[in-house]
Amino acid sequence: MRTSLTLFAAADIARHIEGLTDLIHACILDGASIGFIVPHSRAESEAFWRNKVLPAVRDGARLLLVAWRDDRIAGSVQLDYDTPANQPHRAEIRKLLVHPDFRRQGIARELMAEIERHAVQLKRSLLTLDTRTGDSAEPLYRSLGYLTTGIIPGYCRDTLTERLDATTIMYKNL
Ligand SMILES: CC(C)(COP(=O)(O)OP(=O)(O)OC[C@H]1O[C@@H](n2cnc3c(N)ncnc32)[C@H](O)[C@@H]1OP(=O)(O)O)[C@@H](O)C(=O)NCCC(=O)NCCS
């Protein structure tokens, strides 16, 4: 099955808010460590896209790349390039998400390859990110050439329980 990738403008976020909400909500309920904890309502998921992502995309501070499978949103990744004046060469990878229905089919790899191409176009030569230590995203990033610079223990609460988890800080020079 073919994946198609689309860079979303602010208007696309509003137009496809249902699919984007489905995506992040399913990931959170599945336990993804992406900044939220359960209970987490669909309305909160929708508010994330409308209140955090849409304004950043509209203001030219962030790219949102979406992966489609047929007419369903299967995944997304964001490039936050709203960096301070002394870091014009850096950008942050945020919220790489693949819907649980579409995992292990190479969608995350495709999203990362394409967002890196956009980063190069924006003259960003250093990408940084963090991911929960031990999550499946860690071997993915490693296989894409991201290096681990350190682990911070007890960084964030688990999505489904009160356990505190470590985070791994990674970077890649493009
Ligand atoms: C991490 C995530 C984005 C991977 O998406 P995906 O489309 O399933 O990943 P891909 O199919 O492109 O897999 C690429 C590689 O990632 C690694 N990987 C992905 N899922 C894995 C798993 N469950 N266990 C171990 N390795 C895994 C493998 O190295 C895999 O390569 P392989 O299939 O050739 O072995 C997805 O599991 C997800 O959305 N998780 C929840 C959100 C999250 O944690 N995002 C990261 C935030 S930093």
Short mmCIF file of C-alpha atoms and ligand atoms in Angstrom, two decimals:
data_model
loop_
_atom_site.label_atom_id
_atom_site.label_comp_id
_atom_site.label_asym_id
_atom_site.label_seq_id
_atom_site.Cartn_x
_atom_site.Cartn_y
_atom_site.Cartn_z
CA MET A 1 0.00 0.00 0.00
CA ARG A 2 1.30 3.44 -0.88
CA THR A 3 1.77 6.27 1.59
CA SER A 4 1.43 9.84 0.41
CA LEU A 5 2.90 12.72 2.34
CA THR A 6 1.45 16.23 2.49
CA LEU A 7 2.71 19.37 4.15
CA PHE A 8 -0.26 20.93 5.93
CA ALA A 9 -1.08 24.65 5.94
CA ALA A 10 -3.17 26.08 8.78
CA ALA A 11 -6.35 25.74 6.68
CA ASP A 12 -5.61 22.03 6.13
CA ILE A 13 -5.43 21.51 9.90
CA ALA A 14 -8.90 22.99 10.29
CA ARG A 15 -10.22 20.99 7.32
CA HIS A 16 -8.83 17.66 8.54
CA ILE A 17 -9.26 18.21 12.27
CA GLU A 18 -11.20 14.94 12.72
CA GLY A 19 -8.44 12.79 11.22
CA LEU A 20 -5.71 14.58 13.14
CA THR A 21 -7.68 14.21 16.37
CA ASP A 22 -8.20 10.49 15.69
CA LEU A 23 -4.46 10.11 15.17
CA ILE A 24 -3.19 11.72 18.35
CA HIS A 25 -6.04 10.46 20.50
CA ALA A 26 -5.45 6.84 19.45
CA CYS A 27 -1.71 7.21 20.14
CA ILE A 28 -2.32 8.64 23.62
CA LEU A 29 -4.86 5.95 24.59
CA ASP A 30 -2.32 3.40 23.34
CA GLY A 31 0.18 4.78 25.87
CA ALA A 32 2.42 6.98 23.69
CA SER A 33 4.59 9.28 25.78
CA ILE A 34 3.95 12.54 23.96
CA GLY A 35 3.16 15.04 26.68
CA PHE A 36 -0.31 13.93 27.78
CA ILE A 37 -1.71 11.60 30.42
CA VAL A 38 -4.99 9.70 30.65
CA PRO A 39 -7.81 10.42 31.17
CA HIS A 40 -7.57 12.46 28.01
CA SER A 41 -10.67 13.47 26.06
CA ARG A 42 -11.07 13.84 22.31
CA ALA A 43 -11.78 17.50 22.94
CA GLU A 44 -8.32 17.86 24.53
CA SER A 45 -6.75 16.13 21.54
CA GLU A 46 -8.56 18.45 19.16
CA ALA A 47 -7.53 21.49 21.23
CA PHE A 48 -3.89 20.47 20.84
CA TRP A 49 -4.13 20.79 17.03
CA ARG A 50 -6.26 23.92 17.08
CA ASN A 51 -4.49 25.84 19.85
CA LYS A 52 -0.86 24.70 19.67
CA VAL A 53 -0.13 23.44 16.18
CA LEU A 54 -2.40 25.53 13.96
CA PRO A 55 -1.11 28.94 15.20
CA ALA A 56 2.52 27.78 14.96
CA VAL A 57 2.02 26.56 11.38
CA ARG A 58 0.12 29.73 10.45
CA ASP A 59 2.90 31.89 11.92
CA GLY A 60 5.66 30.09 10.02
CA ALA A 61 7.20 28.61 13.16
CA ARG A 62 6.45 24.96 12.49
CA LEU A 63 5.98 22.46 9.68
CA LEU A 64 3.35 19.74 9.92
CA LEU A 65 3.90 16.79 7.61
CA VAL A 66 1.03 14.31 7.33
CA ALA A 67 1.08 10.73 6.01
CA TRP A 68 -2.01 9.43 4.23
CA ARG A 69 -3.09 5.88 3.54
CA ASP A 70 -5.96 6.16 1.07
CA ASP A 71 -8.20 8.78 2.63
CA ARG A 72 -7.07 8.23 6.25
CA ILE A 73 -4.48 10.19 8.15
CA ALA A 74 -2.03 7.48 9.20
CA GLY A 75 0.74 9.56 10.74
CA SER A 76 2.40 12.93 11.18
CA VAL A 77 5.55 14.66 12.31
CA GLN A 78 6.34 18.27 13.12
CA LEU A 79 9.43 20.37 12.61
CA ASP A 80 9.64 23.23 15.09
CA TYR A 81 12.00 25.79 13.62
CA ASP A 82 11.04 28.62 15.97
CA THR A 83 14.56 28.68 17.38
CA PRO A 84 16.37 31.54 19.14
CA ALA A 85 18.47 33.99 17.13
CA ASN A 86 21.67 32.16 18.04
CA GLN A 87 20.35 28.81 16.69
CA PRO A 88 19.24 29.58 13.14
CA HIS A 89 20.77 26.28 12.00
CA ARG A 90 18.79 24.09 14.46
CA ALA A 91 15.26 22.69 14.51
CA GLU A 92 13.39 20.32 16.82
CA ILE A 93 11.57 17.18 15.70
CA ARG A 94 8.26 17.00 17.56
CA LYS A 95 5.52 14.42 17.94
CA LEU A 96 6.28 11.75 15.40
CA LEU A 97 3.00 9.82 15.40
CA VAL A 98 1.79 6.76 13.53
CA HIS A 99 -1.75 5.54 14.19
CA PRO A 100 -1.76 2.10 15.87
CA ASP A 101 -3.66 0.72 12.83
CA PHE A 102 -0.70 1.51 10.54
CA ARG A 103 2.42 0.66 12.55
CA ARG A 104 5.46 -1.29 11.32
CA GLN A 105 4.79 -0.46 7.70
CA GLY A 106 7.59 2.07 7.29
CA ILE A 107 5.44 5.19 7.66
CA ALA A 108 7.58 6.75 10.41
CA ARG A 109 10.71 6.20 8.32
CA GLU A 110 9.07 7.93 5.34
CA LEU A 111 7.90 10.84 7.49
CA MET A 112 11.37 11.32 8.98
CA ALA A 113 13.13 11.19 5.61
CA GLU A 114 10.78 13.80 4.16
CA ILE A 115 10.87 16.14 7.18
CA GLU A 116 14.67 16.03 7.05
CA ARG A 117 14.50 17.13 3.39
CA HIS A 118 12.35 20.08 4.46
CA ALA A 119 14.78 20.89 7.26
CA VAL A 120 17.60 21.09 4.72
CA GLN A 121 15.51 23.43 2.57
CA LEU A 122 15.08 25.64 5.65
CA LYS A 123 18.88 25.59 6.05
CA ARG A 124 18.66 23.62 9.32
CA SER A 125 21.74 21.45 9.72
CA LEU A 126 21.18 20.28 13.31
CA LEU A 127 18.06 18.38 14.38
CA THR A 128 17.32 17.67 18.04
CA LEU A 129 14.65 15.60 19.74
CA ASP A 130 13.80 13.70 22.87
CA THR A 131 12.01 10.41 23.27
CA ARG A 132 11.05 8.23 26.21
CA THR A 133 13.94 5.91 26.97
CA GLY A 134 13.19 2.38 25.79
CA ASP A 135 10.29 3.31 23.47
CA SER A 136 10.19 1.90 19.94
CA ALA A 137 11.02 5.37 18.60
CA GLU A 138 14.53 5.08 20.07
CA PRO A 139 15.80 2.29 17.73
CA LEU A 140 14.02 4.05 14.87
CA TYR A 141 15.88 7.31 15.45
CA ARG A 142 19.16 5.44 15.99
CA SER A 143 18.71 3.63 12.67
CA LEU A 144 18.19 7.01 11.00
CA GLY A 145 21.51 8.29 12.31
CA TYR A 146 20.45 10.15 15.45
CA LEU A 147 23.02 10.04 18.23
CA THR A 148 22.23 9.86 21.93
CA THR A 149 23.74 12.64 23.97
CA GLY A 150 22.27 11.60 27.31
CA ILE A 151 19.45 10.20 29.39
CA ILE A 152 17.55 12.18 32.03
CA PRO A 153 16.02 9.83 34.63
CA GLY A 154 12.53 10.52 35.99
CA TYR A 155 11.85 13.12 33.29
CA CYS A 156 8.13 12.55 32.69
CA ARG A 157 5.13 10.70 33.98
CA ASP A 158 3.99 7.60 32.15
CA THR A 159 0.83 8.21 30.11
CA LEU A 160 -1.20 5.46 31.78
CA THR A 161 0.33 5.10 35.26
CA GLU A 162 2.08 7.25 37.88
CA ARG A 163 5.52 5.84 37.08
CA LEU A 164 8.23 8.36 36.22
CA ASP A 165 10.14 7.55 33.02
CA ALA A 166 13.51 8.60 31.67
CA THR A 167 13.95 10.54 28.45
CA THR A 168 16.72 10.19 25.86
CA ILE A 169 18.07 13.33 24.21
CA MET A 170 19.19 12.80 20.60
CA TYR A 171 20.57 14.84 17.71
CA LYS A 172 21.58 14.51 14.08
CA ASN A 173 23.79 16.65 11.90
CA LEU A 174 22.30 16.79 8.43
C1 LIG B 1 7.47 5.18 17.06
C2 LIG B 1 6.50 5.14 15.92
C3 LIG B 1 6.35 6.54 15.34
C4 LIG B 1 7.02 4.19 14.82
O1 LIG B 1 6.15 4.25 13.72
P1 LIG B 1 6.11 3.10 12.60
O2 LIG B 1 5.51 3.67 11.37
O3 LIG B 1 5.49 1.90 13.18
O4 LIG B 1 7.66 2.84 12.36
P2 LIG B 1 8.30 2.18 11.07
O5 LIG B 1 7.39 1.12 10.53
O6 LIG B 1 8.72 3.25 10.12
O7 LIG B 1 9.55 1.46 11.73
C5 LIG B 1 10.83 1.96 11.60
C6 LIG B 1 11.76 1.30 12.58
O8 LIG B 1 11.42 1.72 13.90
C7 LIG B 1 11.71 0.65 14.83
N1 LIG B 1 10.44 0.24 15.43
C8 LIG B 1 9.21 0.69 15.14
N2 LIG B 1 8.29 0.09 15.93
C9 LIG B 1 8.98 -0.73 16.75
C10 LIG B 1 8.59 -1.61 17.80
N3 LIG B 1 7.31 -1.74 18.18
N4 LIG B 1 9.58 -2.29 18.43
C11 LIG B 1 10.86 -2.17 18.09
N5 LIG B 1 11.30 -1.35 17.08
C12 LIG B 1 10.35 -0.64 16.43
C13 LIG B 1 12.31 -0.47 14.00
O9 LIG B 1 13.70 -0.23 13.97
C14 LIG B 1 11.69 -0.21 12.65
O10 LIG B 1 12.42 -0.72 11.58
P3 LIG B 1 12.06 -2.20 11.03
O11 LIG B 1 10.56 -2.27 10.86
O12 LIG B 1 12.82 -2.23 9.74
O13 LIG B 1 12.55 -3.14 12.08
C15 LIG B 1 5.10 4.61 16.38
O14 LIG B 1 5.28 3.40 17.08
C16 LIG B 1 4.33 5.58 17.25
O15 LIG B 1 3.58 6.42 16.74
N6 LIG B 1 4.49 5.48 18.57
C17 LIG B 1 3.78 6.35 19.50
C18 LIG B 1 4.21 7.77 19.42
C19 LIG B 1 5.66 7.94 19.79
O16 LIG B 1 6.14 7.41 20.76
N7 LIG B 1 6.34 8.76 18.98
C20 LIG B 1 7.72 9.11 19.20
C21 LIG B 1 7.73 10.39 19.96
S1 LIG B 1 9.39 10.91 20.21
#
